[in-house]
Amino acid sequence: QFISRPTLSWLPAHLDTEASLDKIVETLIKIGLEVDTVENPGTKFDAFTTALVTDVQKHPDADRLQICTVDNGNDPVQVVCGAPNARAGMIGVFAPAGSWIPGLDLKLKVAEIRGIKSNGMLVSEREIGLSDNHEGIIELPEETVIGKPFASILGIDDPIIDIELTPNRPDCTGV
């Protein structure tokens, strides 16, 4: 099968190497290939991790808000959440303060929501930019590992190396 845009994980199947992405790109250039771009489609999800909602309490000053304690694989974090499906025991996607939320076009800050501090958010598909679905926060299977980068769950954490082939390098069109 011809692959015009090889990914980093594809290369070891055809090349015995443990070289880093930077070293592979450098070597491709040294052998006379033009590396057009190196992109990682998962980069936009770098801040988002899988997280377990360990506790949910009703917000004292808001009917539709809940105070969630979230285990993101590090320290427990308090998050104010308005999603109807937020509940203890569920695994979702956590965005810490400082994250760029693409679906809302904003940088998340530590906020006080009706008197309760929120240190991030549990995101919906629309907020993260995956779809228009905003009926609740993303729910992941119960076997999902806590603290794992969300891009790896989506399977898009694999850099793509785009090589511009010139007519004088037909040897590079095969594996």
PDB file of C-alpha atoms in Angstrom:
ATOM      1  CA  GLN A   1       0.000   0.000   0.000  1.00  0.00           C
ATOM      2  CA  PHE A   2       1.353   3.428  -0.933  1.00  0.00           C
ATOM      3  CA  ILE A   3       1.269   5.920   1.899  1.00  0.00           C
ATOM      4  CA  SER A   4       1.880   9.474   0.794  1.00  0.00           C
ATOM      5  CA  ARG A   5       1.877  10.947   4.302  1.00  0.00           C
ATOM      6  CA  PRO A   6       3.645   8.537   6.640  1.00  0.00           C
ATOM      7  CA  THR A   7       3.091   8.860  10.341  1.00  0.00           C
ATOM      8  CA  LEU A   8       5.777   8.435  12.933  1.00  0.00           C
ATOM      9  CA  SER A   9       4.252   5.189  14.232  1.00  0.00           C
ATOM     10  CA  TRP A  10       4.168   3.758  10.681  1.00  0.00           C
ATOM     11  CA  LEU A  11       7.913   4.082  10.150  1.00  0.00           C
ATOM     12  CA  PRO A  12       9.157   1.394  12.599  1.00  0.00           C
ATOM     13  CA  ALA A  13       7.210  -1.221  10.635  1.00  0.00           C
ATOM     14  CA  HIS A  14       9.570  -0.512   7.722  1.00  0.00           C
ATOM     15  CA  LEU A  15      12.637   0.954   9.395  1.00  0.00           C
ATOM     16  CA  ASP A  16      14.614  -0.431  12.319  1.00  0.00           C
ATOM     17  CA  THR A  17      15.013   2.731  14.380  1.00  0.00           C
ATOM     18  CA  GLU A  18      14.244   4.263  17.722  1.00  0.00           C
ATOM     19  CA  ALA A  19      15.213   7.746  16.509  1.00  0.00           C
ATOM     20  CA  SER A  20      13.192  10.745  17.622  1.00  0.00           C
ATOM     21  CA  LEU A  21      10.919  12.637  15.249  1.00  0.00           C
ATOM     22  CA  ASP A  22      13.481  15.470  15.001  1.00  0.00           C
ATOM     23  CA  LYS A  23      16.294  13.044  14.144  1.00  0.00           C
ATOM     24  CA  ILE A  24      14.170  11.320  11.472  1.00  0.00           C
ATOM     25  CA  VAL A  25      13.277  14.655   9.869  1.00  0.00           C
ATOM     26  CA  GLU A  26      16.932  15.737   9.978  1.00  0.00           C
ATOM     27  CA  THR A  27      18.000  12.454   8.326  1.00  0.00           C
ATOM     28  CA  LEU A  28      15.367  12.742   5.600  1.00  0.00           C
ATOM     29  CA  ILE A  29      16.690  16.202   4.757  1.00  0.00           C
ATOM     30  CA  LYS A  30      20.300  14.962   4.799  1.00  0.00           C
ATOM     31  CA  ILE A  31      19.508  12.251   2.218  1.00  0.00           C
ATOM     32  CA  GLY A  32      18.072  14.874  -0.108  1.00  0.00           C
ATOM     33  CA  LEU A  33      14.344  14.739   0.558  1.00  0.00           C
ATOM     34  CA  GLU A  34      12.326  17.872   1.064  1.00  0.00           C
ATOM     35  CA  VAL A  35      10.284  17.635   4.243  1.00  0.00           C
ATOM     36  CA  ASP A  36       7.385  19.959   3.506  1.00  0.00           C
ATOM     37  CA  THR A  37       5.657  19.834   6.897  1.00  0.00           C
ATOM     38  CA  VAL A  38       5.548  17.882  10.101  1.00  0.00           C
ATOM     39  CA  GLU A  39       2.198  18.135  11.793  1.00  0.00           C
ATOM     40  CA  ASN A  40       0.617  16.492  14.750  1.00  0.00           C
ATOM     41  CA  PRO A  41      -3.182  16.671  14.558  1.00  0.00           C
ATOM     42  CA  GLY A  42      -3.417  15.940  18.277  1.00  0.00           C
ATOM     43  CA  THR A  43      -1.470  19.037  19.324  1.00  0.00           C
ATOM     44  CA  LYS A  44      -4.644  21.090  19.683  1.00  0.00           C
ATOM     45  CA  PHE A  45      -5.735  18.635  22.391  1.00  0.00           C
ATOM     46  CA  ASP A  46      -2.461  18.698  24.376  1.00  0.00           C
ATOM     47  CA  ALA A  47      -4.016  20.278  27.474  1.00  0.00           C
ATOM     48  CA  PHE A  48      -6.962  17.852  27.642  1.00  0.00           C
ATOM     49  CA  THR A  49      -6.697  14.673  29.712  1.00  0.00           C
ATOM     50  CA  THR A  50      -8.969  11.876  30.799  1.00  0.00           C
ATOM     51  CA  ALA A  51     -10.342  12.345  34.301  1.00  0.00           C
ATOM     52  CA  LEU A  52     -12.521  10.560  36.814  1.00  0.00           C
ATOM     53  CA  VAL A  53     -15.324  12.454  38.550  1.00  0.00           C
ATOM     54  CA  THR A  54     -14.911  11.202  42.114  1.00  0.00           C
ATOM     55  CA  ASP A  55     -17.571  13.303  43.847  1.00  0.00           C
ATOM     56  CA  VAL A  56     -20.512  15.496  42.865  1.00  0.00           C
ATOM     57  CA  GLN A  57     -22.312  17.919  45.165  1.00  0.00           C
ATOM     58  CA  LYS A  58     -25.190  20.266  44.373  1.00  0.00           C
ATOM     59  CA  HIS A  59     -24.103  23.887  44.048  1.00  0.00           C
ATOM     60  CA  PRO A  60     -25.553  25.818  47.005  1.00  0.00           C
ATOM     61  CA  ASP A  61     -26.529  28.874  44.928  1.00  0.00           C
ATOM     62  CA  ALA A  62     -27.540  27.422  41.546  1.00  0.00           C
ATOM     63  CA  ASP A  63     -30.119  24.799  40.615  1.00  0.00           C
ATOM     64  CA  ARG A  64     -28.381  23.607  37.441  1.00  0.00           C
ATOM     65  CA  LEU A  65     -24.792  23.634  38.637  1.00  0.00           C
ATOM     66  CA  GLN A  66     -22.823  20.951  40.452  1.00  0.00           C
ATOM     67  CA  ILE A  67     -19.493  20.990  42.244  1.00  0.00           C
ATOM     68  CA  CYS A  68     -17.402  18.104  40.946  1.00  0.00           C
ATOM     69  CA  THR A  69     -14.198  16.734  42.388  1.00  0.00           C
ATOM     70  CA  VAL A  70     -12.105  15.507  39.478  1.00  0.00           C
ATOM     71  CA  ASP A  71      -9.124  13.125  39.535  1.00  0.00           C
ATOM     72  CA  ASN A  72      -7.011  14.052  36.506  1.00  0.00           C
ATOM     73  CA  GLY A  73      -4.209  11.647  37.391  1.00  0.00           C
ATOM     74  CA  ASN A  74      -2.413  14.213  39.552  1.00  0.00           C
ATOM     75  CA  ASP A  75      -4.111  16.144  42.332  1.00  0.00           C
ATOM     76  CA  PRO A  76      -7.887  16.281  42.860  1.00  0.00           C
ATOM     77  CA  VAL A  77      -9.379  19.379  41.249  1.00  0.00           C
ATOM     78  CA  GLN A  78     -12.648  21.177  41.981  1.00  0.00           C
ATOM     79  CA  VAL A  79     -14.756  22.029  38.940  1.00  0.00           C
ATOM     80  CA  VAL A  80     -18.145  23.729  38.727  1.00  0.00           C
ATOM     81  CA  CYS A  81     -20.136  21.956  36.030  1.00  0.00           C
ATOM     82  CA  GLY A  82     -23.561  22.548  34.505  1.00  0.00           C
ATOM     83  CA  ALA A  83     -23.743  19.378  32.409  1.00  0.00           C
ATOM     84  CA  PRO A  84     -26.763  17.210  33.164  1.00  0.00           C
ATOM     85  CA  ASN A  85     -24.780  13.972  32.796  1.00  0.00           C
ATOM     86  CA  ALA A  86     -22.012  14.838  35.306  1.00  0.00           C
ATOM     87  CA  ARG A  87     -21.982  12.199  38.036  1.00  0.00           C
ATOM     88  CA  ALA A  88     -19.602  10.490  40.407  1.00  0.00           C
ATOM     89  CA  GLY A  89     -17.823   7.533  38.822  1.00  0.00           C
ATOM     90  CA  MET A  90     -17.911   8.780  35.246  1.00  0.00           C
ATOM     91  CA  ILE A  91     -14.780   9.343  33.184  1.00  0.00           C
ATOM     92  CA  GLY A  92     -14.696  12.486  31.083  1.00  0.00           C
ATOM     93  CA  VAL A  93     -12.315  14.923  29.468  1.00  0.00           C
ATOM     94  CA  PHE A  94     -10.756  17.554  31.724  1.00  0.00           C
ATOM     95  CA  ALA A  95      -9.429  20.937  30.621  1.00  0.00           C
ATOM     96  CA  PRO A  96      -7.266  22.644  33.273  1.00  0.00           C
ATOM     97  CA  ALA A  97      -7.104  26.392  33.789  1.00  0.00           C
ATOM     98  CA  GLY A  98      -4.903  27.888  31.082  1.00  0.00           C
ATOM     99  CA  SER A  99      -6.297  25.611  28.340  1.00  0.00           C
ATOM    100  CA  TRP A 100      -7.533  26.995  25.038  1.00  0.00           C
ATOM    101  CA  ILE A 101     -11.149  25.873  24.531  1.00  0.00           C
ATOM    102  CA  PRO A 102     -11.556  25.884  20.729  1.00  0.00           C
ATOM    103  CA  GLY A 103     -15.351  25.527  20.605  1.00  0.00           C
ATOM    104  CA  LEU A 104     -15.798  28.524  22.889  1.00  0.00           C
ATOM    105  CA  ASP A 105     -12.829  30.478  21.505  1.00  0.00           C
ATOM    106  CA  LEU A 106     -11.505  31.300  24.958  1.00  0.00           C
ATOM    107  CA  LYS A 107      -8.625  30.656  27.285  1.00  0.00           C
ATOM    108  CA  LEU A 108      -9.882  28.988  30.440  1.00  0.00           C
ATOM    109  CA  LYS A 109      -9.095  30.719  33.713  1.00  0.00           C
ATOM    110  CA  VAL A 110      -9.587  29.780  37.327  1.00  0.00           C
ATOM    111  CA  ALA A 111     -12.988  31.275  38.007  1.00  0.00           C
ATOM    112  CA  GLU A 112     -15.403  31.770  40.819  1.00  0.00           C
ATOM    113  CA  ILE A 113     -18.870  30.686  39.724  1.00  0.00           C
ATOM    114  CA  ARG A 114     -21.576  31.879  42.096  1.00  0.00           C
ATOM    115  CA  GLY A 115     -19.125  31.904  44.973  1.00  0.00           C
ATOM    116  CA  ILE A 116     -17.477  28.519  44.263  1.00  0.00           C
ATOM    117  CA  LYS A 117     -13.974  28.250  42.783  1.00  0.00           C
ATOM    118  CA  SER A 118     -13.647  26.253  39.545  1.00  0.00           C
ATOM    119  CA  ASN A 119     -10.162  25.123  38.479  1.00  0.00           C
ATOM    120  CA  GLY A 120     -10.957  23.986  34.960  1.00  0.00           C
ATOM    121  CA  MET A 121     -13.809  22.284  33.212  1.00  0.00           C
ATOM    122  CA  LEU A 122     -15.185  18.990  32.009  1.00  0.00           C
ATOM    123  CA  VAL A 123     -15.794  19.497  28.299  1.00  0.00           C
ATOM    124  CA  SER A 124     -18.463  18.580  25.780  1.00  0.00           C
ATOM    125  CA  GLU A 125     -17.743  17.608  22.172  1.00  0.00           C
ATOM    126  CA  ARG A 126     -18.727  21.091  20.998  1.00  0.00           C
ATOM    127  CA  GLU A 127     -16.489  22.835  23.512  1.00  0.00           C
ATOM    128  CA  ILE A 128     -13.484  20.789  22.442  1.00  0.00           C
ATOM    129  CA  GLY A 129     -14.312  21.257  18.741  1.00  0.00           C
ATOM    130  CA  LEU A 130     -15.180  17.639  17.850  1.00  0.00           C
ATOM    131  CA  SER A 131     -18.838  18.099  16.904  1.00  0.00           C
ATOM    132  CA  ASP A 132     -21.898  20.250  17.577  1.00  0.00           C
ATOM    133  CA  ASN A 133     -22.992  17.969  20.437  1.00  0.00           C
ATOM    134  CA  HIS A 134     -23.443  20.002  23.607  1.00  0.00           C
ATOM    135  CA  GLU A 135     -26.011  17.920  25.478  1.00  0.00           C
ATOM    136  CA  GLY A 136     -23.491  16.942  28.140  1.00  0.00           C
ATOM    137  CA  ILE A 137     -19.841  16.383  28.849  1.00  0.00           C
ATOM    138  CA  ILE A 138     -17.907  13.692  26.980  1.00  0.00           C
ATOM    139  CA  GLU A 139     -18.310  10.290  28.614  1.00  0.00           C
ATOM    140  CA  LEU A 140     -15.490   7.802  28.114  1.00  0.00           C
ATOM    141  CA  PRO A 141     -15.600   4.026  28.731  1.00  0.00           C
ATOM    142  CA  GLU A 142     -15.012   2.932  32.311  1.00  0.00           C
ATOM    143  CA  GLU A 143     -11.786   1.119  31.365  1.00  0.00           C
ATOM    144  CA  THR A 144     -10.211   4.410  30.214  1.00  0.00           C
ATOM    145  CA  VAL A 145      -6.921   5.156  31.976  1.00  0.00           C
ATOM    146  CA  ILE A 146      -7.077   8.302  34.116  1.00  0.00           C
ATOM    147  CA  GLY A 147      -4.671  11.140  33.279  1.00  0.00           C
ATOM    148  CA  LYS A 148      -4.072   9.957  29.721  1.00  0.00           C
ATOM    149  CA  PRO A 149      -3.802  12.596  26.965  1.00  0.00           C
ATOM    150  CA  PHE A 150      -7.143  12.871  25.169  1.00  0.00           C
ATOM    151  CA  ALA A 151      -5.438  12.922  21.745  1.00  0.00           C
ATOM    152  CA  SER A 152      -4.222   9.373  22.356  1.00  0.00           C
ATOM    153  CA  ILE A 153      -7.796   8.266  23.121  1.00  0.00           C
ATOM    154  CA  LEU A 154      -8.867   9.733  19.777  1.00  0.00           C
ATOM    155  CA  GLY A 155      -5.894   8.028  18.093  1.00  0.00           C
ATOM    156  CA  ILE A 156      -4.619  11.297  16.639  1.00  0.00           C
ATOM    157  CA  ASP A 157      -1.398  11.685  18.605  1.00  0.00           C
ATOM    158  CA  ASP A 158       0.773  10.477  15.745  1.00  0.00           C
ATOM    159  CA  PRO A 159       2.847  13.098  13.876  1.00  0.00           C
ATOM    160  CA  ILE A 160       2.539  13.142  10.085  1.00  0.00           C
ATOM    161  CA  ILE A 161       5.647  13.767   7.993  1.00  0.00           C
ATOM    162  CA  ASP A 162       4.770  15.305   4.635  1.00  0.00           C
ATOM    163  CA  ILE A 163       7.543  14.764   2.087  1.00  0.00           C
ATOM    164  CA  GLU A 164       7.639  16.523  -1.278  1.00  0.00           C
ATOM    165  CA  LEU A 165       8.985  14.031  -3.811  1.00  0.00           C
ATOM    166  CA  THR A 166      10.687  15.274  -6.935  1.00  0.00           C
ATOM    167  CA  PRO A 167      10.714  13.270 -10.216  1.00  0.00           C
ATOM    168  CA  ASN A 168      14.376  12.401  -9.782  1.00  0.00           C
ATOM    169  CA  ARG A 169      13.654  10.376  -6.592  1.00  0.00           C
ATOM    170  CA  PRO A 170      11.398   7.481  -7.721  1.00  0.00           C
ATOM    171  CA  ASP A 171      13.231   5.303  -5.200  1.00  0.00           C
ATOM    172  CA  CYS A 172      11.305   7.114  -2.471  1.00  0.00           C
ATOM    173  CA  THR A 173       7.854   6.162  -3.748  1.00  0.00           C
ATOM    174  CA  GLY A 174       8.019   2.663  -2.306  1.00  0.00           C
ATOM    175  CA  VAL A 175       8.752   1.228   1.073  1.00  0.00           C
TER     176      VAL A 175
END
